[in-house]
XYZ file of C-alpha atoms in Angstrom:
716
model
C -27.353 -1.417 19.304
C -26.334 -0.008 16.395
C -27.317 -1.615 13.372
C -26.572 -1.604 9.421
C -28.578 -2.743 6.739
C -26.721 -3.503 3.229
C -29.618 -3.536 1.005
C -32.752 -2.009 0.263
C -34.668 -4.683 -1.078
C -38.692 -5.811 1.383
C -36.320 -7.882 3.769
C -33.870 -5.150 4.614
C -36.608 -2.028 4.485
C -39.350 -4.084 6.616
C -35.734 -5.291 9.088
C -35.340 -1.035 9.346
C -39.190 -0.908 10.387
C -39.341 -3.015 13.183
C -35.641 -2.539 14.483
C -36.954 1.282 14.240
C -39.725 0.385 16.110
C -37.569 -1.788 18.754
C -35.325 1.882 19.362
C -32.159 1.063 17.594
C -30.447 3.085 15.316
C -30.647 1.661 12.138
C -29.002 2.869 8.808
C -29.664 1.522 5.370
C -27.328 1.639 2.321
C -28.253 0.576 -0.986
C -26.721 0.767 -3.898
C -30.219 1.038 -7.007
C -31.931 4.118 -6.377
C -35.058 4.425 -5.660
C -37.500 2.604 -6.917
C -34.890 0.646 -9.165
C -35.775 -3.576 -9.379
C -35.905 -6.133 -10.952
C -38.936 -7.785 -11.055
C -42.492 -7.302 -11.085
C -45.221 -8.413 -8.567
C -44.697 -9.612 -5.502
C -47.028 -12.555 -4.354
C -48.284 -12.982 -0.425
C -51.031 -15.764 0.923
C -53.114 -14.564 3.490
C -50.561 -16.827 6.213
C -48.132 -14.674 5.400
C -50.214 -11.463 5.464
C -51.162 -12.136 8.861
C -47.792 -12.527 9.676
C -46.933 -9.072 8.933
C -50.624 -7.421 10.276
C -49.213 -8.411 13.615
C -45.509 -7.372 12.711
C -46.514 -3.824 12.546
C -49.774 -3.168 11.538
C -49.457 0.547 10.014
C -47.157 -1.344 7.622
C -49.835 -4.051 7.247
C -52.655 -1.123 6.271
C -50.221 0.541 3.606
C -49.863 -2.536 1.956
C -52.939 -3.921 2.403
C -54.561 -1.320 0.537
C -52.277 -1.097 -2.233
C -52.884 -5.664 -2.772
C -54.069 -7.051 -5.876
C -56.411 -10.263 -5.247
C -57.752 -13.375 -6.098
C -58.627 -16.871 -5.003
C -58.558 -19.752 -8.394
C -56.070 -20.611 -10.095
C -56.788 -21.073 -13.846
C -54.844 -23.847 -16.455
C -54.535 -23.884 -19.697
C -53.745 -27.033 -20.918
C -54.225 -29.302 -23.900
C -56.737 -26.378 -25.558
C -59.060 -26.782 -22.529
C -59.249 -23.906 -19.423
C -59.193 -25.856 -16.282
C -60.459 -23.480 -12.751
C -59.818 -24.179 -9.309
C -61.098 -21.983 -6.486
C -60.577 -21.874 -3.047
C -56.994 -20.167 -3.162
C -56.375 -17.117 -1.635
C -54.039 -15.031 -2.427
C -52.931 -11.380 -3.099
C -50.167 -9.328 -4.334
C -48.704 -6.125 -4.978
C -45.527 -4.037 -7.298
C -42.998 -4.211 -6.560
C -42.291 -0.985 -5.933
C -44.855 -0.085 -4.792
C -44.022 -2.831 -1.428
C -40.819 -1.575 -1.536
C -41.648 2.446 -1.828
C -43.964 1.927 0.970
C -41.544 0.374 3.178
C -39.039 3.248 2.271
C -40.983 5.331 3.722
C -42.044 3.465 6.904
C -38.507 3.250 7.307
C -38.109 6.846 6.785
C -40.735 7.796 9.007
C -39.073 5.871 11.826
C -36.304 7.466 11.877
C -33.887 4.727 9.995
C -30.792 6.605 8.103
C -31.400 4.996 4.113
C -29.673 6.153 1.016
C -29.879 4.828 -1.965
C -27.417 4.857 -4.552
C -24.981 3.833 -2.392
C -22.507 1.214 -3.379
C -20.741 -0.918 -0.497
C -17.362 -1.891 -2.245
C -16.210 -4.686 -2.770
C -12.823 -5.111 -1.244
C -14.376 -3.569 2.464
C -17.740 -4.167 2.217
C -17.899 -3.347 6.216
C -16.821 0.159 5.433
C -20.116 1.861 5.159
C -21.119 0.462 8.732
C -17.866 1.165 10.416
C -19.105 1.246 13.887
C -22.186 -0.782 13.613
C -22.565 -3.705 16.961
C -24.372 -5.757 13.886
C -24.024 -5.997 10.349
C -27.167 -7.220 8.213
C -26.808 -8.723 4.630
C -29.292 -8.095 3.094
C -28.617 -7.370 -0.203
C -29.724 -10.271 -2.359
C -28.394 -13.569 -3.988
C -25.060 -11.793 -4.960
C -24.524 -10.785 -1.537
C -21.289 -8.980 -1.382
C -20.659 -9.342 3.199
C -22.263 -13.137 2.255
C -19.668 -13.197 -0.924
C -16.560 -11.720 1.496
C -17.469 -14.572 4.256
C -18.926 -17.407 2.200
C -15.912 -19.710 3.942
C -16.971 -18.987 6.859
C -20.811 -19.046 6.487
C -19.945 -22.343 4.059
C -22.814 -21.163 1.360
C -23.312 -23.084 -1.765
C -25.251 -22.964 -5.210
C -27.088 -25.181 -6.228
C -29.023 -24.490 -10.244
C -32.011 -26.417 -11.832
C -32.076 -28.463 -15.516
C -34.791 -24.837 -16.866
C -34.335 -21.601 -18.923
C -36.378 -18.466 -17.515
C -37.414 -15.305 -18.061
C -39.484 -12.855 -15.988
C -41.593 -10.957 -18.386
C -44.543 -7.963 -16.808
C -47.351 -8.138 -18.857
C -49.641 -4.055 -19.676
C -52.490 -6.454 -18.392
C -54.302 -7.314 -15.719
C -54.878 -11.613 -15.504
C -58.223 -12.005 -13.553
C -56.503 -15.147 -11.982
C -52.580 -17.180 -11.062
C -52.846 -18.329 -14.404
C -50.608 -21.623 -15.919
C -49.949 -21.907 -19.545
C -48.870 -25.190 -20.823
C -47.422 -24.485 -24.734
C -46.353 -27.157 -25.954
C -44.155 -26.436 -29.532
C -41.708 -28.478 -31.849
C -38.694 -27.509 -29.788
C -40.674 -28.537 -26.899
C -42.805 -27.525 -24.120
C -42.632 -23.073 -22.980
C -44.875 -23.050 -19.758
C -45.653 -19.891 -18.131
C -46.360 -18.343 -14.685
C -48.484 -15.639 -14.293
C -50.332 -13.449 -12.240
C -51.926 -9.889 -11.869
C -50.185 -7.444 -9.179
C -51.866 -3.580 -9.664
C -55.248 -3.039 -11.746
C -52.872 -2.779 -15.271
C -50.144 -5.409 -15.064
C -48.825 -8.880 -14.481
C -46.229 -10.794 -14.203
C -45.130 -13.358 -17.378
C -42.816 -16.178 -16.272
C -41.290 -18.123 -19.182
C -40.441 -20.856 -18.653
C -38.190 -24.053 -20.085
C -36.309 -26.867 -20.571
C -32.184 -26.111 -22.100
C -33.130 -28.001 -24.531
C -35.928 -25.970 -25.809
C -34.663 -23.281 -25.234
C -31.129 -23.611 -27.482
C -34.188 -25.083 -29.972
C -35.557 -22.665 -30.215
C -33.313 -20.364 -30.810
C -32.596 -18.658 -27.446
C -29.586 -18.962 -26.400
C -27.854 -16.539 -29.084
C -31.917 -13.713 -28.916
C -30.491 -10.459 -28.067
C -33.706 -9.269 -24.860
C -35.354 -7.603 -27.924
C -36.225 -10.727 -30.657
C -36.589 -13.177 -27.326
C -39.278 -10.847 -25.993
C -40.997 -11.333 -29.307
C -40.282 -14.942 -29.182
C -42.651 -15.356 -26.633
C -44.819 -12.650 -27.669
C -45.664 -14.555 -30.502
C -46.169 -17.711 -28.902
C -48.281 -16.700 -25.825
C -50.438 -14.265 -28.632
C -53.632 -16.632 -27.736
C -53.320 -16.045 -23.779
C -52.552 -12.071 -24.134
C -55.131 -10.876 -26.346
C -54.040 -8.138 -28.443
C -51.766 -7.024 -25.100
C -48.167 -6.537 -24.888
C -45.041 -8.093 -22.675
C -43.410 -5.723 -21.111
C -38.855 -6.213 -20.642
C -36.737 -5.354 -16.937
C -33.710 -6.215 -17.693
C -35.587 -9.164 -18.992
C -32.945 -11.734 -20.621
C -33.001 -15.469 -19.795
C -31.662 -17.231 -16.378
C -30.943 -20.386 -14.761
C -32.384 -20.349 -10.969
C -29.930 -21.332 -8.207
C -31.301 -22.660 -4.699
C -28.678 -20.745 -2.549
C -28.302 -22.929 1.038
C -26.190 -21.415 3.884
C -24.593 -23.855 6.687
C -24.693 -20.372 9.103
C -26.496 -17.514 8.891
C -24.079 -15.232 11.447
C -20.579 -15.028 11.555
C -18.307 -12.470 13.714
C -16.454 -9.815 11.465
C -14.612 -7.160 11.658
C -12.046 -6.276 14.624
C -14.002 -9.468 16.053
C -16.885 -6.525 18.071
C -18.883 -6.727 14.945
C -21.165 -9.623 14.245
C -22.402 -10.444 10.342
C -26.335 -11.957 9.624
C -27.547 -12.824 6.208
C -31.632 -12.607 5.922
C -33.907 -12.634 2.621
C -31.853 -13.926 -0.934
C -28.437 -13.171 0.757
C -29.433 -16.651 3.221
C -31.248 -18.422 1.220
C -32.742 -18.719 -2.515
C -36.681 -21.026 -2.713
C -37.594 -21.858 -6.530
C -39.729 -18.503 -7.823
C -42.563 -21.239 -8.548
C -43.883 -21.897 -5.426
C -43.858 -17.929 -4.666
C -42.046 -18.182 -1.449
C -38.884 -15.786 -2.191
C -40.399 -12.723 -0.057
C -42.943 -14.019 2.823
C -39.093 -15.896 3.317
C -37.161 -12.582 3.525
C -39.932 -10.899 5.485
C -40.211 -13.359 7.303
C -36.378 -13.533 8.399
C -37.197 -9.640 9.106
C -39.528 -10.605 12.031
C -37.925 -13.161 12.911
C -34.647 -11.619 14.057
C -36.756 -8.306 15.136
C -38.024 -10.985 17.477
C -34.779 -12.233 18.627
C -33.358 -9.535 20.143
C -36.417 -8.267 21.816
C -36.235 -11.314 23.757
C -32.640 -11.537 23.927
C -31.667 -7.838 24.107
C -28.629 -8.320 26.174
C -26.557 -10.977 24.235
C -26.038 -10.387 20.405
C -24.867 -14.553 20.033
C -28.128 -15.920 22.095
C -30.384 -13.552 19.619
C -28.533 -14.584 16.561
C -28.238 -18.259 17.524
C -32.246 -18.068 18.655
C -32.950 -16.663 14.683
C -30.957 -18.698 13.420
C -32.395 -22.201 15.181
C -36.150 -20.468 14.336
C -35.485 -19.815 10.722
C -33.346 -22.219 9.726
C -35.555 -25.235 9.962
C -38.243 -24.224 8.580
C -36.260 -21.964 4.877
C -35.104 -25.953 4.456
C -38.539 -27.434 4.513
C -39.688 -24.028 1.898
C -36.602 -25.027 -0.091
C -37.440 -28.728 0.030
C -40.698 -28.213 -1.038
C -39.385 -25.668 -3.676
C -37.349 -28.285 -4.899
C -40.062 -30.929 -5.411
C -42.053 -27.877 -7.260
C -39.173 -27.089 -10.132
C -38.095 -30.718 -10.301
C -42.199 -30.873 -11.641
C -41.866 -28.306 -14.039
C -38.008 -29.854 -15.480
C -40.173 -32.558 -16.216
C -43.683 -32.162 -16.831
C -43.366 -33.084 -20.258
C -43.997 -36.793 -19.312
C -47.360 -35.611 -18.223
C -48.441 -34.195 -21.739
C -51.106 -37.677 -22.426
C -52.143 -36.259 -19.385
C -56.660 -35.536 -19.290
C -57.165 -32.923 -18.548
C -58.101 -33.358 -14.709
C -55.639 -35.505 -13.827
C -52.641 -33.254 -14.995
C -54.653 -29.940 -12.841
C -55.066 -32.017 -10.100
C -51.574 -33.234 -10.230
C -50.121 -29.766 -11.005
C -51.734 -28.210 -7.432
C -50.523 -31.008 -5.757
C -46.385 -30.283 -7.343
C -45.339 -29.540 -3.683
C -46.816 -31.068 -1.903
C -48.656 -28.645 0.000
C -51.785 -29.433 -0.615
C -53.354 -32.783 -1.457
C -56.471 -35.123 -1.901
C -58.602 -33.750 1.678
C -57.144 -30.048 1.303
C -58.293 -29.398 -2.144
C -61.646 -31.143 -1.852
C -61.863 -28.617 0.854
C -60.734 -25.325 -1.496
C -62.054 -26.967 -4.691
C -65.248 -30.010 -4.218
C -66.419 -28.867 -7.952
C -62.472 -29.565 -9.097
C -61.407 -33.295 -6.855
C -65.302 -34.673 -8.087
C -64.352 -34.669 -11.398
C -60.961 -35.574 -10.460
C -62.518 -38.797 -8.695
C -65.198 -38.976 -10.972
C -62.756 -39.649 -13.781
C -60.614 -42.442 -12.211
C -63.324 -43.828 -10.782
C -64.455 -43.868 -14.617
C -68.019 -42.791 -13.277
C -70.076 -41.360 -15.895
C -70.243 -37.380 -16.079
C -73.063 -36.073 -13.812
C -71.965 -38.098 -10.701
C -71.390 -36.673 -7.413
C -70.634 -39.852 -5.225
C -68.146 -41.471 -6.284
C -65.547 -42.868 -3.823
C -61.824 -41.619 -3.126
C -59.212 -43.394 -5.532
C -57.794 -45.129 -3.194
C -61.555 -47.750 -3.103
C -61.625 -48.063 -6.836
C -60.814 -51.479 -7.420
C -57.415 -52.117 -10.195
C -57.752 -54.778 -12.079
C -54.209 -56.677 -12.134
C -54.945 -59.062 -14.140
C -58.134 -61.790 -15.550
C -57.855 -63.577 -12.579
C -56.752 -60.852 -9.418
C -59.094 -58.014 -9.293
C -57.617 -55.747 -5.903
C -60.679 -54.111 -4.013
C -58.492 -50.995 -3.427
C -55.356 -49.715 -3.958
C -54.115 -49.244 -0.987
C -50.973 -52.105 -0.009
C -49.335 -53.323 3.970
C -46.476 -55.814 3.528
C -46.098 -58.115 7.229
C -43.526 -56.674 9.240
C -40.408 -58.897 9.236
C -40.263 -62.035 12.058
C -37.725 -64.437 10.862
C -39.366 -66.604 12.453
C -39.753 -70.060 10.549
C -38.176 -73.112 11.132
C -35.859 -75.052 7.867
C -38.345 -72.558 5.588
C -41.251 -73.219 7.055
C -44.140 -70.211 8.072
C -45.645 -71.089 11.507
C -48.681 -69.661 13.488
C -47.345 -66.537 13.659
C -46.965 -65.988 10.366
C -50.216 -66.705 9.572
C -51.824 -64.463 12.434
C -49.212 -61.778 11.714
C -50.205 -61.243 7.643
C -54.140 -62.131 9.269
C -54.164 -58.930 10.917
C -52.324 -56.635 8.215
C -55.453 -58.453 5.556
C -57.791 -57.339 8.950
C -56.773 -53.332 8.382
C -58.979 -53.332 4.476
C -55.461 -52.965 2.860
C -56.306 -54.275 -0.975
C -52.587 -56.252 -1.145
C -51.149 -57.941 1.702
C -46.856 -58.583 1.278
C -44.637 -60.930 2.731
C -41.619 -61.382 3.645
C -38.910 -62.158 2.281
C -39.602 -66.328 1.252
C -37.120 -67.788 -0.098
C -36.723 -70.391 -2.935
C -34.141 -72.281 -2.006
C -32.706 -73.291 1.666
C -29.005 -71.595 -0.063
C -31.743 -68.499 -0.393
C -32.524 -67.113 2.733
C -31.545 -63.652 4.459
C -31.356 -65.173 7.944
C -32.154 -68.816 9.775
C -35.556 -68.008 10.226
C -36.201 -67.108 6.671
C -39.243 -68.747 5.538
C -39.186 -71.033 2.217
C -40.723 -72.399 -0.311
C -39.416 -75.043 -1.872
C -40.690 -77.759 -0.201
C -44.752 -79.708 -0.249
C -44.861 -79.158 3.681
C -43.943 -75.399 2.779
C -46.468 -74.978 -0.065
C -49.116 -76.791 2.698
C -48.515 -74.214 5.176
C -48.348 -71.373 2.869
C -51.497 -72.222 0.826
C -53.519 -71.588 5.146
C -52.125 -68.293 5.378
C -53.500 -67.847 1.762
C -56.890 -69.536 2.650
C -56.600 -66.863 5.752
C -55.735 -63.903 3.576
C -58.928 -64.460 1.059
C -61.414 -64.464 4.374
C -60.575 -60.816 4.578
C -61.540 -60.067 1.243
C -57.443 -58.606 -0.021
C -55.272 -60.426 -1.992
C -51.896 -61.913 -1.019
C -48.475 -61.501 -2.652
C -44.968 -63.815 -1.874
C -42.266 -61.304 -2.010
C -39.978 -63.990 -3.568
C -36.001 -63.120 -2.819
C -33.201 -64.834 -3.134
C -30.600 -63.267 -0.422
C -26.997 -63.380 -2.259
C -24.463 -61.327 0.047
C -26.318 -61.210 1.978
C -27.217 -64.134 3.570
C -26.432 -66.831 6.147
C -27.136 -64.753 9.439
C -28.503 -64.140 13.070
C -32.747 -63.440 12.374
C -33.003 -59.538 12.145
C -33.653 -58.968 16.166
C -30.555 -59.575 16.621
C -28.827 -56.998 14.604
C -28.591 -56.265 10.688
C -26.466 -58.170 8.496
C -25.002 -59.818 11.232
C -22.981 -62.745 9.551
C -23.811 -66.610 11.717
C -21.228 -66.959 13.780
C -21.208 -70.985 12.857
C -23.536 -73.113 10.545
C -23.531 -70.890 7.616
C -23.661 -72.014 4.134
C -22.559 -70.697 0.390
C -23.418 -67.830 -0.843
C -23.263 -66.778 -3.959
C -23.142 -62.708 -5.943
C -22.095 -61.707 -9.021
C -19.373 -60.651 -8.064
C -16.899 -62.447 -4.853
C -18.014 -58.589 -2.910
C -18.521 -58.453 0.738
C -22.120 -56.393 1.727
C -20.541 -55.653 4.625
C -17.373 -55.710 6.361
C -19.558 -58.516 9.094
C -20.518 -60.012 5.844
C -19.814 -63.630 4.847
C -17.598 -63.409 1.537
C -19.749 -64.434 -0.989
C -18.162 -67.112 -3.937
C -18.595 -65.649 -7.754
C -21.447 -67.377 -9.496
C -20.905 -69.965 -11.440
C -22.680 -71.464 -14.842
C -24.123 -73.782 -12.777
C -25.254 -72.169 -9.643
C -27.053 -70.127 -12.061
C -28.950 -72.971 -13.609
C -30.102 -73.775 -9.842
C -31.189 -70.787 -8.878
C -32.696 -70.630 -11.910
C -34.563 -74.013 -11.452
C -35.764 -72.638 -7.567
C -37.283 -69.947 -8.906
C -39.304 -71.869 -11.766
C -40.155 -74.211 -9.007
C -41.081 -71.650 -6.143
C -42.729 -70.180 -8.716
C -45.227 -73.135 -9.597
C -45.964 -73.768 -5.925
C -46.718 -70.247 -4.500
C -49.643 -71.012 -7.736
C -50.770 -74.032 -6.267
C -51.110 -72.572 -2.999
C -53.083 -70.057 -4.117
C -51.138 -66.800 -3.517
C -52.219 -64.176 -6.080
C -49.019 -61.834 -7.069
C -45.645 -62.683 -7.260
C -43.202 -60.084 -6.456
C -39.814 -61.178 -7.451
C -36.929 -59.944 -5.692
C -34.554 -57.491 -7.724
C -33.804 -54.757 -4.456
C -32.036 -54.073 -1.049
C -29.077 -55.434 -2.743
C -30.454 -59.827 -2.697
C -29.201 -61.521 -5.473
C -31.237 -60.391 -8.525
C -30.139 -56.790 -7.537
C -26.609 -57.304 -6.887
C -26.508 -58.574 -10.308
C -28.382 -54.693 -11.320
C -26.328 -52.737 -10.446
C -22.013 -51.676 -10.726
C -21.509 -51.716 -7.326
C -22.161 -54.995 -6.897
C -21.443 -56.684 -10.540
C -18.762 -54.309 -12.152
C -17.832 -56.926 -14.062
C -20.833 -57.234 -16.321
C -21.416 -55.619 -19.289
C -24.686 -56.810 -19.570
C -25.984 -56.453 -15.957
C -29.372 -56.706 -16.655
C -29.923 -60.311 -18.599
C -29.329 -63.312 -15.761
C -32.155 -60.636 -13.840
C -34.540 -61.278 -17.018
C -34.073 -64.482 -17.762
C -35.764 -65.323 -14.458
C -37.916 -62.937 -15.227
C -39.038 -64.797 -17.619
C -37.899 -68.496 -17.002
C -40.835 -66.963 -13.776
C -43.414 -65.735 -15.961
C -43.951 -68.840 -18.098
C -44.072 -70.815 -14.799
C -46.223 -68.637 -13.320
C -49.621 -68.243 -14.484
C -51.133 -65.741 -17.289
C -54.308 -65.367 -15.457
C -51.945 -63.767 -12.470
C -49.862 -61.358 -12.336
C -46.143 -61.005 -12.386
C -44.710 -57.775 -9.953
C -40.663 -56.668 -9.937
C -39.973 -54.686 -6.106
C -36.949 -52.484 -8.236
C -34.014 -51.019 -7.464
C -34.786 -47.787 -9.250
C -31.848 -46.336 -8.101
C -28.564 -46.568 -6.075
C -27.881 -43.744 -4.653
C -24.933 -43.956 -4.336
C -22.138 -42.338 -6.761
C -21.413 -45.267 -9.446
C -24.238 -46.717 -8.494
C -27.405 -47.185 -10.441
C -29.553 -44.095 -11.429
C -33.500 -42.551 -11.377
C -32.710 -43.266 -15.298
C -31.147 -45.704 -14.741
C -34.496 -47.636 -13.211
C -36.259 -46.127 -16.363
C -34.290 -48.085 -18.794
C -34.764 -51.032 -16.054
C -38.966 -51.090 -15.733
C -39.236 -50.639 -19.337
C -37.680 -54.171 -19.832
C -38.962 -56.195 -16.854
C -41.822 -54.911 -18.413
C -41.005 -55.896 -22.406
C -40.082 -59.518 -20.086
C -43.508 -60.077 -19.091
C -43.555 -57.877 -15.465
C -47.101 -57.014 -15.031
C -46.350 -54.474 -11.458
C -43.018 -53.036 -10.260
C -42.775 -51.400 -6.643
C -39.889 -49.180 -6.779
C -37.593 -48.768 -4.301
C -34.115 -46.794 -4.013
C -30.783 -47.712 -1.503
C -29.486 -50.540 0.319
C -27.102 -51.923 -2.959
C -25.008 -51.120 -0.332
C -24.910 -50.338 3.109
C -23.492 -46.750 3.171
C -26.532 -45.459 1.018
C -27.092 -41.986 1.944
C -30.222 -42.249 3.545
C -33.121 -40.131 2.448
C -36.189 -40.963 4.611
C -38.448 -37.983 4.755
C -42.172 -38.096 3.510
C -43.341 -39.866 1.106
C -39.395 -40.137 -0.157
C -38.896 -43.380 -2.546
C -43.225 -41.683 -3.975
C -40.909 -38.936 -7.282
C -39.270 -42.016 -7.658
C -42.351 -44.268 -8.472
C -43.897 -41.260 -9.962
C -41.278 -40.612 -13.171
C -40.858 -45.401 -13.233
C -44.427 -45.401 -14.195
C -44.693 -42.061 -16.316
C -41.275 -42.890 -18.535
C -41.343 -46.303 -18.285
C -44.944 -46.870 -18.609
C -45.754 -50.038 -16.152
C -47.905 -49.773 -13.218
C -45.641 -49.165 -9.688
C -46.797 -49.741 -6.528
C -45.031 -46.155 -3.814
C -43.714 -46.155 -1.207
C -41.517 -44.351 1.152
C -43.089 -43.463 4.315
C -46.360 -43.027 3.064
C -48.354 -42.789 6.462
C -51.912 -41.179 5.773
C -54.518 -42.288 3.727
C -55.115 -39.362 2.003
C -51.604 -38.973 1.144
C -52.329 -42.655 -1.285
C -55.008 -40.451 -2.294
C -53.293 -37.873 -3.791
C -50.619 -39.725 -5.897
C -53.656 -41.692 -7.227
C -55.304 -39.122 -8.400
C -52.195 -37.427 -9.974
C -51.560 -40.857 -11.865
C -47.630 -40.911 -9.644
C -49.103 -44.077 -8.292
C -51.219 -47.347 -9.231
C -50.865 -48.539 -5.719
C -49.387 -47.089 -2.681
C -47.475 -48.885 0.501
C -48.445 -47.838 3.450
C -47.353 -47.330 6.494
C -50.234 -47.518 8.921
C -47.980 -45.603 12.494
C -50.181 -43.426 12.162
C -53.293 -45.184 12.890
C -51.922 -48.268 14.344
C -50.254 -46.168 17.554
C -50.001 -48.919 20.334
C -50.632 -51.591 18.102
C -48.235 -54.122 17.123
C -48.481 -55.177 12.859
């Protein structure tokens, strides 16, 4: 096969090596002269080096001899230095890496030409006669741009600004620096790449960048500004520039990575930054590019006579891996965009939050790498004295929510929805289900939806709390839960426009064919096409709803419920007041939910915690945003809410779905640290290590655990 490669970066050169080893004819064209490149150093993890060793041992040996290695990360924060150990990394000068790859490719017989432009008007012209054309020419790829329609290219900019400097000395290890200024926070990602030089990336928010005047500075003035700002960490050394201008990082994605081009006899395939980018804060750009090259070469080894099959195999293998890396990188980028919210943290949780930001490292993994640091983190979380070595992990640290309610641990578990109540009365099945959950060891057990009134039920089988008989039944349930050492939270839910439906075992939001009841909502809008149309709630209706909530709260207290969870989520009545999607004409949407909260707070014992289950993001254009969620949570806390269970979506049925691991944890983190209120984080938290990680990082106070990973075959 004759292969043309556009671009002499790491991906293109390494692919030339691998294709030549497989016996293919290779020509490579690079627009820049040899040794001319943007950037300074390239980072490798131990895992990525192992992949290089297996792909081409000779190249690996040459790279290995030029590497500098370190196993620690330094974090400069709040005038303190925290060092974390156990992290295996290595780096090499980008110019050295490119030289070694170019020499190896040429030695193997590849036709490598530098200073050769690929014309924008006809980028395929230099590769006439090639069976396969590889776009390895980076994020501004001319080949990809020429075929963007077929490849379906998209660009997603981040919110921060960054500049890529070098430094004329070698830092001892990977180093993070966080420096508050009157303009805003500036942070540094820096690492050594040879015995005498380091990469030195400075990042800040766009408002801080503008406030500092960097948007109007020259390259030299910008360098001088950063030189002065970080002088305490440079030790008299200089920052270096190489087209070091401030940029906005853009995440690049392509729906397809290959296409038939030209007269139909050539195939175009993307690798490296031409195919994808991932934020620099996880240090995986070059690794992903080299992994692309390895996978593409392997695909043609496995399918030597079928280009279509080889390209399909390559894309099928690499796209899911890259998408996961991009998710991790996006999470990491968002951390740095919002890191100012953590500036009040003590050094230990701040460092732990930083190290676990992307989800690749958790409490257990970091304990294995650096038990000393994690012991410090756990000791501070538990409030243990200095020098104490034996401390429980965060999830076993009790939490006092109020004078009369201390949770034995930080795990929250909810009973499944049974929908088996008759006229609102809970039966033995409810008690048994809640008892099973309590017996799991969770500190706080949450009921299914419990209606404050007959007309507030979700389904005909929804439990209720509007009669003495109901109060007595719940008292028995509460007593049984207390016998296990757990505390009971009752989720008080008025269904609003989602009410009068069949039990959910027969389908979600299926309206009763007959025998329903009047539904109230802030506007006469159906929840879904198959839902009943609600009536716009009147002033009298609001009084009825308010009185029902107050009565139910009083009854819950009499029954011995420990935590009352007022439901403002999932499109139910109080949540529907909050969102413009379900309450489009009300300018003060929070007024009635606040009124209900205030009345319930007055009826609920002062020494017991009152919580709100809040939809903090509608995940729908025109709906509530996370910023709205912060404002609402702050107002709820000011009105007497002690704890917020953070949820998202379901205000309308066609909400954008996001059910990946920990899908609501980031939102809970934002509510906790921007609104200043204790939160329950949820969203597919399936492992106790994830609970420990979220707690130790200061992203949550309690975590709602999905026990499926621990209860295979056991129904809760």
